Amino acid sequence: IRDRYGVSRLSEQGEHLFGKANFVILQTNKDIEDISLESDVNYCQVGTVEPFVDIDGRLPTFYERSYNIRKFCLSRPHSIDGKKPSEDVAAQWKAKTTFTTASSFPHIFNRIEVINKLTEILTPLQSAIDLIESRVLALKAELIIDPPNVKTLQIVLQGSVLLQVNQGPQAIANTFLGSPELYPEEQIKRLRESMINFVRLCGLAINCNRSLISDEQIPFHAR
């Protein structure tokens, strides 16, 4: 398509193949089964994925995060009763889908066939653990950079410690660690250990940020 028509954008390629009226890009992480589709229209779903590196909890190296990647993870809110996903931390289920591609990235081609798809449904507590552990890995990755990158460090800090529209680590701690007897003991232990690491790393990251910023950025740091 690119060689014949001189186009490389996915939308343009789809329109050349099927016609503009018969090709639609779905920019959503929802399951295809959850969306009402027309039988005579060709659809292409585009979602945001993260590289999946299975290293048994160890912090992946830059090389491991960037090369020979065949697995990618997509996470999305999940509802077990078909209703709109809840904003209550205690009721926030999550679907975590892992895609495996036929070849590894980086690759000479930008798009590679997906040969396997595996979806795991996480309970609210498992979702909370997954979120905190992902923040721990992100903070660790920033703190080992030498010299530190203040821009990416602040992005990670914003997603970790600033008040957010969606309930974050504080709500998770209050909900699950405030009533641990309601949940599986091993999962509570794992969440507690992750929260301790998270708080410790946030403190280190805040101190690191303070040492890097100029006087003009102190109001942001104080938040």
mmCIF file of C-alpha atoms in Angstrom:
data_model
loop_
_atom_site.group_PDB
_atom_site.id
_atom_site.type_symbol
_atom_site.label_atom_id
_atom_site.label_comp_id
_atom_site.label_asym_id
_atom_site.label_seq_id
_atom_site.Cartn_x
_atom_site.Cartn_y
_atom_site.Cartn_z
ATOM 1 C CA ILE A 1 0.000 0.000 0.000
ATOM 2 C CA ARG A 2 2.759 2.413 0.948
ATOM 3 C CA ASP A 3 4.741 1.742 -2.238
ATOM 4 C CA ARG A 4 1.700 1.886 -4.530
ATOM 5 C CA TYR A 5 -0.141 4.888 -3.077
ATOM 6 C CA GLY A 6 2.646 6.674 -1.237
ATOM 7 C CA VAL A 7 0.877 6.627 2.135
ATOM 8 C CA SER A 8 2.090 5.237 5.438
ATOM 9 C CA ARG A 9 -0.543 6.319 7.990
ATOM 10 C CA LEU A 10 -2.771 3.483 9.152
ATOM 11 C CA SER A 11 -5.959 5.454 8.451
ATOM 12 C CA GLU A 12 -4.900 6.226 4.881
ATOM 13 C CA GLN A 13 -3.909 2.624 4.187
ATOM 14 C CA GLY A 14 -7.268 1.371 5.461
ATOM 15 C CA GLU A 15 -9.166 3.872 3.339
ATOM 16 C CA HIS A 16 -7.273 2.824 0.197
ATOM 17 C CA LEU A 17 -8.012 -0.837 0.881
ATOM 18 C CA PHE A 18 -11.666 -0.641 1.919
ATOM 19 C CA GLY A 19 -12.896 2.863 1.117
ATOM 20 C CA LYS A 20 -13.283 5.764 3.530
ATOM 21 C CA ALA A 21 -16.878 4.891 4.415
ATOM 22 C CA ASN A 22 -16.005 1.257 5.144
ATOM 23 C CA PHE A 23 -13.006 1.703 7.431
ATOM 24 C CA VAL A 24 -13.097 2.894 11.033
ATOM 25 C CA ILE A 25 -10.300 3.118 13.606
ATOM 26 C CA LEU A 26 -11.430 2.368 17.160
ATOM 27 C CA GLN A 27 -9.286 4.321 19.605
ATOM 28 C CA THR A 28 -10.388 2.486 22.708
ATOM 29 C CA ASN A 29 -9.071 -0.172 25.078
ATOM 30 C CA LYS A 30 -12.476 -1.810 25.447
ATOM 31 C CA ASP A 31 -13.084 -5.368 24.320
ATOM 32 C CA ILE A 32 -14.312 -5.550 20.734
ATOM 33 C CA GLU A 33 -17.192 -7.697 21.998
ATOM 34 C CA ASP A 34 -18.318 -4.782 24.176
ATOM 35 C CA ILE A 35 -18.724 -2.419 21.234
ATOM 36 C CA SER A 36 -21.603 -2.361 18.788
ATOM 37 C CA LEU A 37 -20.105 -3.010 15.350
ATOM 38 C CA GLU A 38 -21.619 -2.858 11.892
ATOM 39 C CA SER A 39 -21.177 -6.052 9.867
ATOM 40 C CA ASP A 40 -20.312 -4.287 6.590
ATOM 41 C CA VAL A 41 -17.598 -2.019 8.050
ATOM 42 C CA ASN A 42 -13.929 -2.904 8.548
ATOM 43 C CA TYR A 43 -12.576 -1.939 11.969
ATOM 44 C CA CYS A 44 -9.057 -1.461 13.293
ATOM 45 C CA GLN A 45 -8.584 -1.159 17.049
ATOM 46 C CA VAL A 46 -5.712 0.990 18.332
ATOM 47 C CA GLY A 47 -4.735 0.784 22.005
ATOM 48 C CA THR A 48 -1.819 1.805 24.213
ATOM 49 C CA VAL A 49 0.440 -1.046 25.309
ATOM 50 C CA GLU A 50 3.533 -1.331 27.485
ATOM 51 C CA PRO A 51 6.465 -3.694 26.918
ATOM 52 C CA PHE A 52 6.097 -6.803 29.081
ATOM 53 C CA VAL A 53 9.380 -8.056 30.542
ATOM 54 C CA ASP A 54 9.136 -11.188 32.705
ATOM 55 C CA ILE A 55 12.120 -10.987 35.072
ATOM 56 C CA ASP A 56 10.703 -12.205 38.412
ATOM 57 C CA GLY A 57 10.421 -8.801 40.091
ATOM 58 C CA ARG A 58 13.947 -7.632 39.221
ATOM 59 C CA LEU A 59 14.297 -4.150 37.764
ATOM 60 C CA PRO A 60 14.788 -4.625 34.010
ATOM 61 C CA THR A 61 17.799 -3.040 32.411
ATOM 62 C CA PHE A 62 17.430 -0.420 29.693
ATOM 63 C CA TYR A 63 18.358 -3.066 27.121
ATOM 64 C CA GLU A 64 15.719 -5.488 28.440
ATOM 65 C CA ARG A 65 13.057 -2.746 28.328
ATOM 66 C CA SER A 66 13.957 -1.682 24.806
ATOM 67 C CA TYR A 67 15.145 -4.678 22.776
ATOM 68 C CA ASN A 68 13.988 -8.200 21.877
ATOM 69 C CA ILE A 69 10.451 -7.383 23.027
ATOM 70 C CA ARG A 70 7.763 -9.804 21.869
ATOM 71 C CA LYS A 71 5.204 -9.346 24.639
ATOM 72 C CA PHE A 72 3.131 -6.232 25.276
ATOM 73 C CA CYS A 73 0.574 -5.547 27.984
ATOM 74 C CA LEU A 74 -2.686 -3.601 27.744
ATOM 75 C CA SER A 75 -4.669 -2.829 30.915
ATOM 76 C CA ARG A 76 -8.222 -1.542 31.048
ATOM 77 C CA PRO A 77 -11.028 -1.174 33.608
ATOM 78 C CA HIS A 78 -13.270 -4.217 33.822
ATOM 79 C CA SER A 79 -16.839 -4.645 35.019
ATOM 80 C CA ILE A 80 -18.017 -8.045 36.220
ATOM 81 C CA ASP A 81 -21.692 -7.097 36.027
ATOM 82 C CA GLY A 82 -21.677 -5.281 32.677
ATOM 83 C CA LYS A 83 -22.170 -1.872 34.273
ATOM 84 C CA LYS A 84 -19.865 1.144 34.063
ATOM 85 C CA PRO A 85 -16.569 0.473 35.914
ATOM 86 C CA SER A 86 -16.718 1.728 39.493
ATOM 87 C CA GLU A 87 -14.667 4.660 40.808
ATOM 88 C CA ASP A 88 -14.514 2.953 44.210
ATOM 89 C CA VAL A 89 -11.064 1.393 44.752
ATOM 90 C CA ALA A 90 -12.660 -1.600 46.488
ATOM 91 C CA ALA A 91 -14.677 -2.360 43.342
ATOM 92 C CA GLN A 92 -12.175 -1.563 40.590
ATOM 93 C CA TRP A 93 -11.577 -4.747 38.612
ATOM 94 C CA LYS A 94 -9.037 -4.735 35.802
ATOM 95 C CA ALA A 95 -8.509 -6.774 32.647
ATOM 96 C CA LYS A 96 -4.851 -7.226 31.768
ATOM 97 C CA THR A 97 -4.188 -8.527 28.252
ATOM 98 C CA THR A 98 -0.784 -9.731 27.084
ATOM 99 C CA PHE A 99 -0.092 -9.827 23.335
ATOM 100 C CA THR A 100 2.727 -11.882 21.802
ATOM 101 C CA THR A 101 4.061 -10.925 18.377
ATOM 102 C CA ALA A 102 5.567 -13.190 15.728
ATOM 103 C CA SER A 103 8.904 -11.319 15.824
ATOM 104 C CA SER A 104 10.685 -9.060 18.301
ATOM 105 C CA PHE A 105 10.777 -5.264 18.396
ATOM 106 C CA PRO A 106 12.633 -3.159 17.338
ATOM 107 C CA HIS A 107 12.064 -4.493 13.843
ATOM 108 C CA ILE A 108 12.471 -3.339 10.259
ATOM 109 C CA PHE A 109 8.647 -3.290 10.078
ATOM 110 C CA ASN A 110 6.566 -1.029 12.307
ATOM 111 C CA ARG A 111 3.724 -3.561 12.535
ATOM 112 C CA ILE A 112 4.090 -7.263 13.303
ATOM 113 C CA GLU A 113 1.383 -9.926 13.477
ATOM 114 C CA VAL A 114 0.024 -10.810 16.920
ATOM 115 C CA ILE A 115 0.164 -14.607 17.319
ATOM 116 C CA ASN A 116 -1.159 -14.956 20.863
ATOM 117 C CA LYS A 117 -3.458 -13.069 23.216
ATOM 118 C CA LEU A 118 -3.965 -13.870 26.894
ATOM 119 C CA THR A 119 -6.337 -11.929 29.173
ATOM 120 C CA GLU A 120 -6.239 -12.078 32.974
ATOM 121 C CA ILE A 121 -8.968 -10.570 35.154
ATOM 122 C CA LEU A 122 -7.562 -8.935 38.294
ATOM 123 C CA THR A 123 -9.619 -8.441 41.450
ATOM 124 C CA PRO A 124 -9.680 -4.945 43.010
ATOM 125 C CA LEU A 125 -6.909 -5.919 45.449
ATOM 126 C CA GLN A 126 -4.798 -7.489 42.698
ATOM 127 C CA SER A 127 -5.353 -4.359 40.594
ATOM 128 C CA ALA A 128 -4.117 -2.207 43.485
ATOM 129 C CA ILE A 129 -1.011 -4.361 43.890
ATOM 130 C CA ASP A 130 -0.332 -4.194 40.151
ATOM 131 C CA LEU A 131 -0.623 -0.384 40.183
ATOM 132 C CA ILE A 132 1.686 0.154 43.169
ATOM 133 C CA GLU A 133 4.274 -2.321 41.885
ATOM 134 C CA SER A 134 4.298 -0.578 38.500
ATOM 135 C CA ARG A 135 4.919 2.777 40.238
ATOM 136 C CA VAL A 136 7.737 1.207 42.259
ATOM 137 C CA LEU A 137 9.428 -0.020 39.080
ATOM 138 C CA ALA A 138 8.971 3.382 37.416
ATOM 139 C CA LEU A 139 10.520 5.189 40.405
ATOM 140 C CA LYS A 140 13.431 2.745 40.565
ATOM 141 C CA ALA A 141 14.085 3.202 36.860
ATOM 142 C CA GLU A 142 14.339 6.986 37.325
ATOM 143 C CA LEU A 143 16.528 6.833 40.418
ATOM 144 C CA ILE A 144 19.218 4.666 38.801
ATOM 145 C CA ILE A 145 19.702 7.044 35.857
ATOM 146 C CA ASP A 146 23.081 8.787 36.081
ATOM 147 C CA PRO A 147 22.883 11.688 35.629
ATOM 148 C CA PRO A 148 19.169 11.998 36.574
ATOM 149 C CA ASN A 149 16.659 13.167 33.972
ATOM 150 C CA VAL A 150 14.633 15.854 35.720
ATOM 151 C CA LYS A 151 11.883 15.896 33.073
ATOM 152 C CA THR A 152 11.050 12.187 33.227
ATOM 153 C CA LEU A 153 11.572 12.163 37.010
ATOM 154 C CA GLN A 154 8.936 14.870 37.448
ATOM 155 C CA ILE A 155 6.514 13.023 35.170
ATOM 156 C CA VAL A 156 6.821 9.905 37.334
ATOM 157 C CA LEU A 157 6.480 11.972 40.516
ATOM 158 C CA GLN A 158 3.350 13.672 39.186
ATOM 159 C CA GLY A 159 1.778 10.278 38.568
ATOM 160 C CA SER A 160 2.807 9.023 42.000
ATOM 161 C CA VAL A 161 2.371 11.724 44.628
ATOM 162 C CA LEU A 162 0.218 14.563 43.240
ATOM 163 C CA LEU A 163 -3.503 14.497 43.991
ATOM 164 C CA GLN A 164 -5.377 13.014 41.042
ATOM 165 C CA VAL A 165 -8.945 12.849 39.767
ATOM 166 C CA ASN A 166 -8.880 9.072 40.111
ATOM 167 C CA GLN A 167 -8.187 7.648 43.551
ATOM 168 C CA GLY A 168 -4.530 6.781 43.979
ATOM 169 C CA PRO A 169 -2.118 5.215 46.496
ATOM 170 C CA GLN A 170 -3.643 6.918 49.538
ATOM 171 C CA ALA A 171 -7.108 5.545 48.765
ATOM 172 C CA ILE A 172 -5.588 2.116 48.114
ATOM 173 C CA ALA A 173 -3.851 2.136 51.499
ATOM 174 C CA ASN A 174 -6.965 3.295 53.333
ATOM 175 C CA THR A 175 -9.231 0.786 51.601
ATOM 176 C CA PHE A 176 -7.209 -2.414 51.752
ATOM 177 C CA LEU A 177 -4.680 -1.881 54.521
ATOM 178 C CA GLY A 178 -7.294 -0.202 56.694
ATOM 179 C CA SER A 179 -9.379 -3.399 56.750
ATOM 180 C CA PRO A 180 -6.871 -6.193 56.030
ATOM 181 C CA GLU A 181 -9.046 -8.869 57.611
ATOM 182 C CA LEU A 182 -11.445 -8.641 54.661
ATOM 183 C CA TYR A 183 -8.889 -9.779 52.105
ATOM 184 C CA PRO A 184 -6.463 -12.698 51.443
ATOM 185 C CA GLU A 185 -3.540 -12.534 53.859
ATOM 186 C CA GLU A 186 -0.796 -13.143 51.291
ATOM 187 C CA GLN A 187 -2.096 -10.445 48.968
ATOM 188 C CA ILE A 188 -2.346 -7.951 51.836
ATOM 189 C CA LYS A 189 1.243 -8.764 52.805
ATOM 190 C CA ARG A 190 2.376 -8.182 49.225
ATOM 191 C CA LEU A 191 0.495 -4.867 49.033
ATOM 192 C CA ARG A 192 1.920 -3.707 52.372
ATOM 193 C CA GLU A 193 5.480 -4.457 51.264
ATOM 194 C CA SER A 194 4.885 -2.694 47.945
ATOM 195 C CA MET A 195 3.450 0.378 49.703
ATOM 196 C CA ILE A 196 6.482 0.571 52.007
ATOM 197 C CA ASN A 197 8.798 0.487 48.988
ATOM 198 C CA PHE A 198 6.606 3.006 47.185
ATOM 199 C CA VAL A 199 6.681 5.549 50.033
ATOM 200 C CA ARG A 200 10.442 5.126 50.495
ATOM 201 C CA LEU A 201 11.147 5.601 46.795
ATOM 202 C CA CYS A 202 8.821 8.617 46.595
ATOM 203 C CA GLY A 203 10.867 10.244 49.348
ATOM 204 C CA LEU A 204 14.112 9.536 47.509
ATOM 205 C CA ALA A 205 12.667 10.821 44.246
ATOM 206 C CA ILE A 206 11.394 14.032 45.872
ATOM 207 C CA ASN A 207 14.814 14.693 47.416
ATOM 208 C CA CYS A 208 16.467 13.990 44.078
ATOM 209 C CA ASN A 209 14.098 16.366 42.311
ATOM 210 C CA ARG A 210 14.793 19.118 44.860
ATOM 211 C CA SER A 211 18.512 18.851 44.222
ATOM 212 C CA LEU A 212 18.007 19.270 40.460
ATOM 213 C CA ILE A 213 15.444 22.056 40.100
ATOM 214 C CA SER A 214 15.943 25.793 39.872
ATOM 215 C CA ASP A 215 14.384 28.334 42.231
ATOM 216 C CA GLU A 216 11.564 28.935 39.718
ATOM 217 C CA GLN A 217 10.418 25.327 40.078
ATOM 218 C CA ILE A 218 10.269 25.296 43.880
ATOM 219 C CA PRO A 219 6.472 25.993 43.951
ATOM 220 C CA PHE A 220 5.897 22.846 41.891
ATOM 221 C CA HIS A 221 8.182 20.869 44.212
ATOM 222 C CA ALA A 222 6.323 22.172 47.296
ATOM 223 C CA ARG A 223 3.047 20.736 45.992
#
